[in-house]
């Protein structure tokens, strides 16, 4: 199909494992966004895709690398709102794919900061270059895009031999020098343009590599933070269990001491009674001793049985209390869910009108930056903004609040010998995932390593 040279086409390509898994026109992608067409091959996945603008010669002029979520039925997430065409119009320049430097939007080169998390970086390593892959796929034109048929330039007419003119040696030398200078300037300009393109590509490659490394470092930091949080929970659980065992041992010791006191009183009573009847016969004395020993043994067994029964009752009470706490927690979760549903229904019409009008709900939280809040998450955000921001940062609410106190007032929180707060100024930790309580909120004088803290707790 032919078209004018200045016309352009729009397409969306899905990328999986370094290959193009699906190609479609932008109009078909809009049908996917509107929920008319499911994509079963990416159901329940976070898919990677590329929006492309293609000129009349099947050369790519703009590219936007974006992520999009699909549910279990293969329908696109209704909250997805990445402005692809706006990115393609206003993004910075990228590599040259045949028609000059393209407009490029990716995670490392994003014009709108709060959409950066919805973009991804292309691979630029030799042998796995995403741009080369896109260029090759578009040239195959499996989408049947319209194009401009190449026109061969007309050949220059050959002048007849009778029209040739004689040129003097000086004129020929001057023409040769002029042509040589023009050719040299042209080659120098082409070399400079080529070097400029190479520099731009290298800068973009460095940006993508840095972004990839930052993501890996961030993931490692989150894993480290999660492991530290698990260790803290294990330490807290061990401390609680130790305190419970100490309390239980103390109660048992009181019971045993009481029973021992009773047994000691009985023994003294019977010893006194034995002394009073020593004047009797040895047979009677022996029988009385046996009776006393049997009675004392029965008392000991009864006291032991009573202690065991009390322990069993205590275990039953603890089990019943745990079941009761679980039922209370379920009731709290149910009431909280019902409260969120009522809150969402009360403002649903107004929020839907605002969302249909093209307004985005953006909130700023330290450490999380500008957060785009979908309509479906508005009720949970309004109920607890701190927990919402903590979830976006990949940390717990308690950890985020500890970091927020440190971020707002970066001072040493160590307690000195007299019970006073140290309060010395310290360096501020810029992100919650990098903050560790007991280490980053201490000055150099009071700072302790996590290993020493664990040793102190175990001791």
Coordinates of C-alpha atoms in Angstrom, one line a residue:
X1 CA 0.0 0.0 0.0
X2 CA 1.4 3.4 -1.0
X3 CA 1.1 6.6 1.0
X4 CA 2.5 10.1 1.2
X5 CA 6.1 10.4 2.5
X6 CA 5.2 12.6 5.5
X7 CA 2.5 10.3 6.9
X8 CA 3.3 8.0 9.8
X9 CA 1.8 4.8 11.3
X10 CA 1.5 3.7 14.9
X11 CA 2.1 0.2 16.2
X12 CA 2.5 -1.7 19.4
X13 CA 4.9 -4.7 19.8
X14 CA 5.0 -7.0 22.8
X15 CA 8.5 -8.3 23.8
X16 CA 9.1 -11.5 25.7
X17 CA 12.5 -13.2 26.4
X18 CA 14.3 -11.0 23.9
X19 CA 11.9 -11.7 21.0
X20 CA 8.7 -10.1 19.6
X21 CA 5.8 -12.2 20.8
X22 CA 3.0 -10.1 19.2
X23 CA 2.5 -7.2 16.8
X24 CA -0.6 -5.0 16.4
X25 CA -1.7 -1.6 15.1
X26 CA -2.3 1.1 17.7
X27 CA -6.0 1.0 16.9
X28 CA -6.0 -2.7 17.9
X29 CA -4.2 -1.9 21.1
X30 CA -6.8 0.7 22.0
X31 CA -9.5 -2.0 21.6
X32 CA -7.4 -4.1 24.1
X33 CA -7.3 -1.1 26.5
X34 CA -11.1 -0.7 26.2
X35 CA -11.6 -4.3 27.3
X36 CA -13.1 -5.5 24.0
X37 CA -10.3 -8.0 23.2
X38 CA -8.5 -10.2 25.8
X39 CA -4.9 -11.4 25.4
X40 CA -4.8 -14.9 26.8
X41 CA -1.0 -15.3 26.1
X42 CA -0.2 -12.7 28.7
X43 CA -3.0 -13.4 31.2
X44 CA -2.0 -12.7 34.8
X45 CA 1.3 -11.2 33.7
X46 CA 3.1 -7.8 33.7
X47 CA 3.9 -7.6 30.0
X48 CA 6.6 -5.5 28.3
X49 CA 5.6 -3.6 25.1
X50 CA 6.9 -0.9 22.8
X51 CA 4.8 1.9 21.1
X52 CA 6.3 2.8 17.7
X53 CA 5.8 5.6 15.2
X54 CA 6.9 4.6 11.7
X55 CA 7.4 6.8 8.7
X56 CA 6.5 6.2 5.0
X57 CA 9.8 4.4 4.4
X58 CA 9.2 1.9 7.3
X59 CA 11.8 3.6 9.5
X60 CA 11.1 4.1 13.2
X61 CA 10.9 7.7 14.3
X62 CA 9.7 7.3 17.9
X63 CA 9.6 4.5 20.5
X64 CA 8.1 4.3 24.0
X65 CA 9.1 1.2 26.1
X66 CA 6.2 0.6 28.6
X67 CA 4.8 -2.0 31.0
X68 CA 1.1 -3.1 31.2
X69 CA -0.6 -5.5 33.5
X70 CA -3.2 -8.1 32.5
X71 CA -5.7 -10.0 34.8
X72 CA -6.4 -13.7 34.9
X73 CA -8.8 -13.4 32.0
X74 CA -6.3 -11.6 29.8
X75 CA -7.9 -8.2 30.0
X76 CA -5.7 -5.1 30.4
X77 CA -5.6 -3.2 33.7
X78 CA -8.3 -0.5 33.6
X79 CA -6.1 1.7 35.8
X80 CA -3.3 1.8 33.2
X81 CA -2.8 5.4 32.0
X82 CA 0.6 5.9 30.4
X83 CA 0.4 8.8 27.8
X84 CA 2.2 7.0 25.0
X85 CA 1.6 9.7 22.3
X86 CA 2.6 12.5 24.7
X87 CA 5.9 10.6 25.4
X88 CA 6.5 10.2 21.6
X89 CA 6.0 13.9 21.0
X90 CA 8.1 15.3 23.9
X91 CA 10.8 12.8 24.7
X92 CA 14.5 13.3 24.1
X93 CA 16.5 11.9 21.2
X94 CA 17.7 8.3 21.0
X95 CA 19.7 6.3 18.4
X96 CA 19.4 6.6 14.7
X97 CA 17.3 3.7 13.2
X98 CA 17.4 4.9 9.6
X99 CA 15.5 8.2 9.6
X100 CA 17.7 10.2 12.0
X101 CA 17.7 10.1 15.8
X102 CA 14.3 8.8 17.1
X103 CA 12.2 10.2 20.0
X104 CA 12.8 7.8 22.9
X105 CA 11.1 7.3 26.2
X106 CA 12.3 4.5 28.6
X107 CA 12.9 4.1 32.3
X108 CA 16.3 5.8 32.1
X109 CA 15.0 8.6 29.8
X110 CA 11.5 9.7 31.1
X111 CA 10.0 13.1 30.7
X112 CA 7.3 12.6 33.4
X113 CA 8.8 11.5 36.7
X114 CA 5.8 9.7 38.2
X115 CA 5.5 7.5 35.1
X116 CA 9.1 6.2 35.3
X117 CA 8.1 3.1 37.2
X118 CA 5.7 2.1 34.3
X119 CA 8.6 2.1 31.7
X120 CA 11.5 -0.3 31.1
X121 CA 14.9 0.0 29.5
X122 CA 15.8 -1.7 26.2
X123 CA 18.8 -4.1 25.9
X124 CA 21.8 -2.5 24.0
X125 CA 24.3 -5.3 24.4
X126 CA 25.9 -6.7 21.1
X127 CA 23.9 -9.7 19.8
X128 CA 20.8 -8.8 21.9
X129 CA 20.1 -5.2 20.9
X130 CA 16.4 -4.4 21.2
X131 CA 16.6 -1.5 18.7
X132 CA 18.1 -3.8 16.1
X133 CA 15.3 -6.3 16.7
X134 CA 12.6 -3.6 16.3
X135 CA 14.2 -2.3 13.1
X136 CA 14.3 -5.8 11.6
X137 CA 10.7 -6.6 12.6
X138 CA 9.3 -3.4 11.1
X139 CA 11.2 -3.9 7.9
X140 CA 9.5 -7.3 7.5
X141 CA 6.2 -5.4 7.6
X142 CA 4.0 -8.3 8.9
X143 CA 1.4 -5.6 9.9
X144 CA 1.0 -4.6 6.3
X145 CA 1.8 -0.9 7.0
X146 CA 1.5 1.6 4.1
X147 CA 4.8 2.8 2.7
X148 CA 6.4 5.1 0.0
X149 CA 7.7 3.2 -3.0
X150 CA 11.4 4.0 -3.5
X151 CA 12.0 6.0 -6.7
X152 CA 15.4 5.5 -8.4
X153 CA 17.1 8.8 -9.3
X154 CA 17.3 9.4 -13.1
X155 CA 20.7 8.6 -14.6
X156 CA 22.7 11.5 -15.9
X157 CA 22.9 11.9 -19.6
X158 CA 26.1 11.1 -21.3
X159 CA 27.4 14.1 -23.2
X160 CA 28.5 13.4 -26.7
X161 CA 32.2 13.4 -27.4
X162 CA 31.9 16.4 -29.6
X163 CA 30.7 18.5 -26.5
X164 CA 33.9 17.9 -24.6
X165 CA 36.0 20.9 -23.9
X166 CA 39.7 21.1 -23.3
X167 CA 40.8 22.2 -19.8
X168 CA 44.1 23.7 -19.1
X169 CA 46.5 22.2 -16.5
X170 CA 46.0 25.1 -14.1
X171 CA 42.2 24.9 -14.3
X172 CA 42.2 21.2 -13.8
X173 CA 44.5 21.6 -10.7
X174 CA 42.2 24.3 -9.3
X175 CA 39.1 22.1 -9.9
X176 CA 40.8 19.2 -8.3
X177 CA 41.7 21.2 -5.2
X178 CA 38.2 22.6 -4.9
X179 CA 36.6 19.2 -5.2
X180 CA 39.1 17.8 -2.7
X181 CA 38.2 20.5 -0.2
X182 CA 34.5 19.9 -0.6
X183 CA 34.9 16.2 -0.3
X184 CA 37.1 16.6 2.8
X185 CA 34.5 18.9 4.4
X186 CA 31.7 16.4 3.6
X187 CA 33.7 13.5 5.0
X188 CA 34.5 15.5 8.2
X189 CA 30.9 16.4 8.6
X190 CA 29.8 12.8 8.1
X191 CA 32.5 11.7 10.6
X192 CA 31.3 14.3 13.2
X193 CA 27.7 13.2 12.7
X194 CA 28.7 9.6 13.0
X195 CA 30.6 10.3 16.2
X196 CA 27.7 12.3 17.6
X197 CA 25.4 9.4 17.0
X198 CA 27.8 7.0 18.6
X199 CA 28.2 9.3 21.7
X200 CA 24.4 9.5 22.0
X201 CA 24.0 5.7 21.8
X202 CA 26.8 5.2 24.3
X203 CA 25.2 7.7 26.8
X204 CA 21.9 5.9 26.4
X205 CA 23.6 2.5 26.9
X206 CA 25.3 3.9 30.1
X207 CA 22.0 5.2 31.4
X208 CA 20.2 1.9 30.8
X209 CA 23.0 0.0 32.4
X210 CA 23.0 2.3 35.4
X211 CA 19.2 2.0 35.7
X212 CA 19.5 -1.8 35.6
X213 CA 22.2 -1.8 38.2
X214 CA 20.1 0.5 40.4
X215 CA 17.1 -1.8 40.1
X216 CA 19.3 -4.8 41.1
X217 CA 20.8 -2.9 44.0
X218 CA 17.3 -1.7 45.1
X219 CA 16.0 -5.3 44.9
X220 CA 19.0 -6.5 47.0
X221 CA 18.3 -3.8 49.5
X222 CA 14.7 -4.8 49.8
X223 CA 15.7 -8.4 50.3
X224 CA 18.2 -7.3 52.9
X225 CA 15.6 -5.2 54.6
X226 CA 13.1 -8.1 54.6
X227 CA 15.7 -10.5 56.1
X228 CA 16.5 -7.9 58.8
X229 CA 12.8 -7.5 59.5
X230 CA 12.4 -11.3 59.8
X231 CA 15.4 -11.5 62.2
X232 CA 13.9 -8.7 64.3
X233 CA 10.6 -10.6 64.4
X234 CA 12.4 -13.8 65.4
X235 CA 14.3 -12.0 68.1
X236 CA 11.1 -10.3 69.4
X237 CA 9.3 -13.7 69.4
X238 CA 12.2 -15.3 71.2
X239 CA 12.3 -12.5 73.8
X240 CA 8.5 -12.9 74.4
X241 CA 8.8 -16.6 74.7
X242 CA 11.7 -16.3 77.1
X243 CA 9.7 -13.8 79.2
X244 CA 6.7 -16.2 79.2
X245 CA 8.9 -19.1 80.3
X246 CA 10.4 -17.0 83.0
X247 CA 7.0 -16.0 84.3
X248 CA 5.7 -19.6 84.1
X249 CA 8.8 -20.9 85.9
X250 CA 8.3 -18.3 88.6
X251 CA 4.6 -19.4 89.1
X252 CA 5.6 -23.0 89.2
X253 CA 8.4 -22.2 91.7
X254 CA 5.9 -20.5 94.0
X255 CA 3.6 -23.5 93.8
X256 CA 6.4 -26.0 94.4
X257 CA 7.7 -23.9 97.3
X258 CA 4.2 -23.8 98.8
X259 CA 3.8 -27.5 98.5
X260 CA 7.3 -28.1 100.0
X261 CA 6.4 -25.8 102.9
X262 CA 3.3 -27.9 103.5
X263 CA 5.2 -31.2 103.3
X264 CA 7.9 -29.8 105.7
X265 CA 5.2 -28.9 108.2
X266 CA 3.6 -32.3 108.0
X267 CA 7.0 -34.0 108.5
X268 CA 7.7 -31.9 111.5
X269 CA 4.3 -32.8 112.9
X270 CA 4.8 -36.5 112.4
X271 CA 8.3 -36.4 113.8
X272 CA 7.0 -34.7 116.9
X273 CA 4.3 -37.4 117.1
X274 CA 6.9 -40.1 116.7
X275 CA 8.9 -38.8 119.5
X276 CA 5.9 -38.7 121.7
X277 CA 5.1 -42.3 121.1
X278 CA 8.7 -43.7 121.2
X279 CA 7.9 -45.2 124.5
X280 CA 5.6 -47.6 122.7
X281 CA 6.8 -50.9 121.3
X282 CA 9.1 -51.2 118.2
X283 CA 6.3 -52.9 116.2
X284 CA 3.9 -50.1 116.8
X285 CA 6.7 -47.6 116.0
X286 CA 7.5 -49.3 112.7
X287 CA 3.9 -49.4 111.7
X288 CA 3.5 -45.7 112.5
X289 CA 6.6 -44.9 110.4
X290 CA 5.3 -46.8 107.5
X291 CA 1.9 -45.1 107.8
X292 CA 3.6 -41.7 108.0
X293 CA 5.8 -42.5 104.9
X294 CA 2.7 -43.7 103.0
X295 CA 0.8 -40.6 104.0
X296 CA 3.7 -38.3 103.0
X297 CA 4.0 -40.1 99.6
X298 CA 0.3 -39.6 99.0
X299 CA 0.5 -35.9 99.9
X300 CA 3.5 -35.6 97.4
X301 CA 1.6 -37.4 94.7
X302 CA -1.5 -35.2 95.3
X303 CA 0.5 -32.0 95.2
X304 CA 2.3 -33.2 92.0
X305 CA -1.1 -34.0 90.4
X306 CA -2.5 -30.6 91.4
X307 CA 0.5 -28.9 89.7
X308 CA 0.0 -30.9 86.5
X309 CA -3.7 -30.1 86.5
X310 CA -2.9 -26.4 86.9
X311 CA -0.4 -26.5 84.0
X312 CA -2.9 -28.2 81.8
X313 CA -5.5 -25.6 82.7
X314 CA -3.1 -22.9 81.9
X315 CA -2.3 -24.4 78.5
X316 CA -6.0 -24.7 77.7
X317 CA -6.6 -21.1 78.7
X318 CA -3.7 -20.0 76.4
X319 CA -5.1 -22.0 73.5
X320 CA -8.6 -20.6 74.1
X321 CA -7.2 -17.1 74.3
X322 CA -5.3 -17.5 70.9
X323 CA -8.5 -18.8 69.2
X324 CA -10.4 -15.8 70.7
X325 CA -7.8 -13.3 69.5
X326 CA -7.9 -14.9 66.0
X327 CA -11.7 -14.5 65.8
X328 CA -11.4 -10.9 67.0
X329 CA -8.8 -10.2 64.3
X330 CA -11.1 -11.7 61.6
X331 CA -13.9 -9.5 62.8
X332 CA -11.7 -6.4 62.7
X333 CA -10.6 -7.3 59.1
X334 CA -14.2 -7.8 58.1
X335 CA -15.3 -4.4 59.6
X336 CA -12.3 -2.7 58.0
X337 CA -13.1 -4.2 54.6
X338 CA -16.8 -3.1 55.0
X339 CA -15.6 0.4 56.0
X340 CA -13.4 0.6 52.8
X341 CA -16.3 -0.6 50.7
X342 CA -18.7 2.0 52.2
X343 CA -16.1 4.7 51.8
X344 CA -15.5 3.8 48.2
X345 CA -19.2 3.7 47.3
X346 CA -19.9 7.1 48.9
X347 CA -17.4 8.9 46.6
X348 CA -17.4 6.6 43.7
X349 CA -19.5 8.7 41.3
X350 CA -17.4 11.9 41.9
X351 CA -14.1 10.1 41.5
X352 CA -15.2 8.3 38.4
X353 CA -16.2 11.6 36.8
X354 CA -12.8 13.0 37.7
X355 CA -11.0 10.0 36.2
X356 CA -13.1 10.1 33.0
X357 CA -12.2 13.8 32.7
X358 CA -8.5 12.7 32.5
X359 CA -7.4 13.8 36.0
X360 CA -4.8 11.8 37.8
X361 CA -4.7 11.6 41.6
X362 CA -1.1 12.2 42.6
X363 CA 0.2 12.5 46.2
X364 CA 3.7 13.2 47.4
X365 CA 5.2 11.2 50.3
X366 CA 8.9 11.5 51.4
X367 CA 10.8 8.5 50.2
X368 CA 8.1 7.4 47.7
X369 CA 8.0 10.6 45.6
X370 CA 4.9 11.4 43.6
X371 CA 2.5 8.5 43.7
X372 CA -0.3 8.1 41.1
X373 CA -3.3 6.8 43.1
X374 CA -5.7 4.6 41.0
X375 CA -9.4 5.0 41.7
X376 CA -9.6 1.4 43.1
X377 CA -6.9 2.2 45.7
X378 CA -8.4 5.6 46.7
X379 CA -10.3 4.3 49.8
X380 CA -7.3 2.3 51.1
X381 CA -5.1 5.4 50.6
X382 CA -7.5 7.7 52.4
X383 CA -7.8 5.2 55.3
X384 CA -4.0 5.0 55.9
X385 CA -1.8 7.1 53.7
X386 CA 1.3 6.1 55.7
X387 CA 0.7 2.4 55.1
X388 CA 0.1 3.1 51.4
X389 CA 3.4 5.0 51.0
X390 CA 5.2 2.3 53.0
X391 CA 3.9 -0.4 50.7
X392 CA 5.1 1.6 47.6
X393 CA 8.5 1.8 49.2
X394 CA 8.6 -1.9 49.8
X395 CA 8.9 -1.6 53.7
X396 CA 6.5 -2.1 56.6
X397 CA 4.5 0.7 58.1
X398 CA 6.5 0.7 61.3
X399 CA 9.8 0.8 59.4
X400 CA 8.5 3.7 57.2
X401 CA 7.4 5.7 60.3
X402 CA 10.8 5.2 62.0
X403 CA 12.6 6.4 58.8
X404 CA 10.1 9.3 58.5
X405 CA 11.0 10.5 62.0
X406 CA 14.7 10.2 61.1
X407 CA 14.1 12.0 57.8
X408 CA 12.2 14.9 59.4
X409 CA 14.7 15.3 62.2
X410 CA 18.1 13.5 61.6
X411 CA 19.4 13.4 65.1
X412 CA 21.0 10.6 67.2
X413 CA 18.3 8.7 69.1
X414 CA 20.7 7.0 71.6
X415 CA 19.9 7.2 75.3
X416 CA 22.8 8.2 77.4
X417 CA 23.8 7.0 80.8
X418 CA 21.7 9.7 82.6
X419 CA 18.6 8.8 80.6
X420 CA 18.9 11.8 78.2
X421 CA 18.6 11.7 74.5
X422 CA 21.9 12.3 72.6
X423 CA 20.3 14.5 69.9
X424 CA 23.5 15.1 67.8
X425 CA 23.0 15.9 64.1
X426 CA 23.7 12.9 61.8
X427 CA 23.5 12.3 58.1
X428 CA 20.1 11.9 56.6
X429 CA 19.2 8.6 54.9
X430 CA 17.4 9.5 51.6
X431 CA 15.3 6.3 51.2
X432 CA 13.4 4.0 53.6
X433 CA 14.9 0.8 52.2
X434 CA 18.4 2.1 53.1
X435 CA 17.5 2.9 56.7
X436 CA 18.2 0.5 59.6
X437 CA 17.0 1.5 63.1
X438 CA 19.8 1.4 65.7
X439 CA 22.4 2.1 63.1
X440 CA 21.5 4.9 60.8
X441 CA 19.8 6.9 63.6
X442 CA 22.9 6.9 65.7
X443 CA 25.9 9.2 65.7
X444 CA 29.4 7.7 65.3
X445 CA 29.9 7.5 69.1
X446 CA 26.7 5.5 69.7
X447 CA 26.5 3.5 66.5
X448 CA 26.6 -0.3 66.9
X449 CA 26.8 -2.9 64.1
X450 CA 23.9 -5.4 63.6
X451 CA 26.2 -8.3 64.7
X452 CA 26.8 -6.6 68.1
X453 CA 23.1 -6.0 68.5
X454 CA 22.3 -9.6 67.9
X455 CA 25.0 -10.7 70.3
X456 CA 23.6 -8.4 72.9
X457 CA 20.1 -9.7 72.5
X458 CA 21.2 -13.3 72.7
X459 CA 23.2 -12.7 75.9

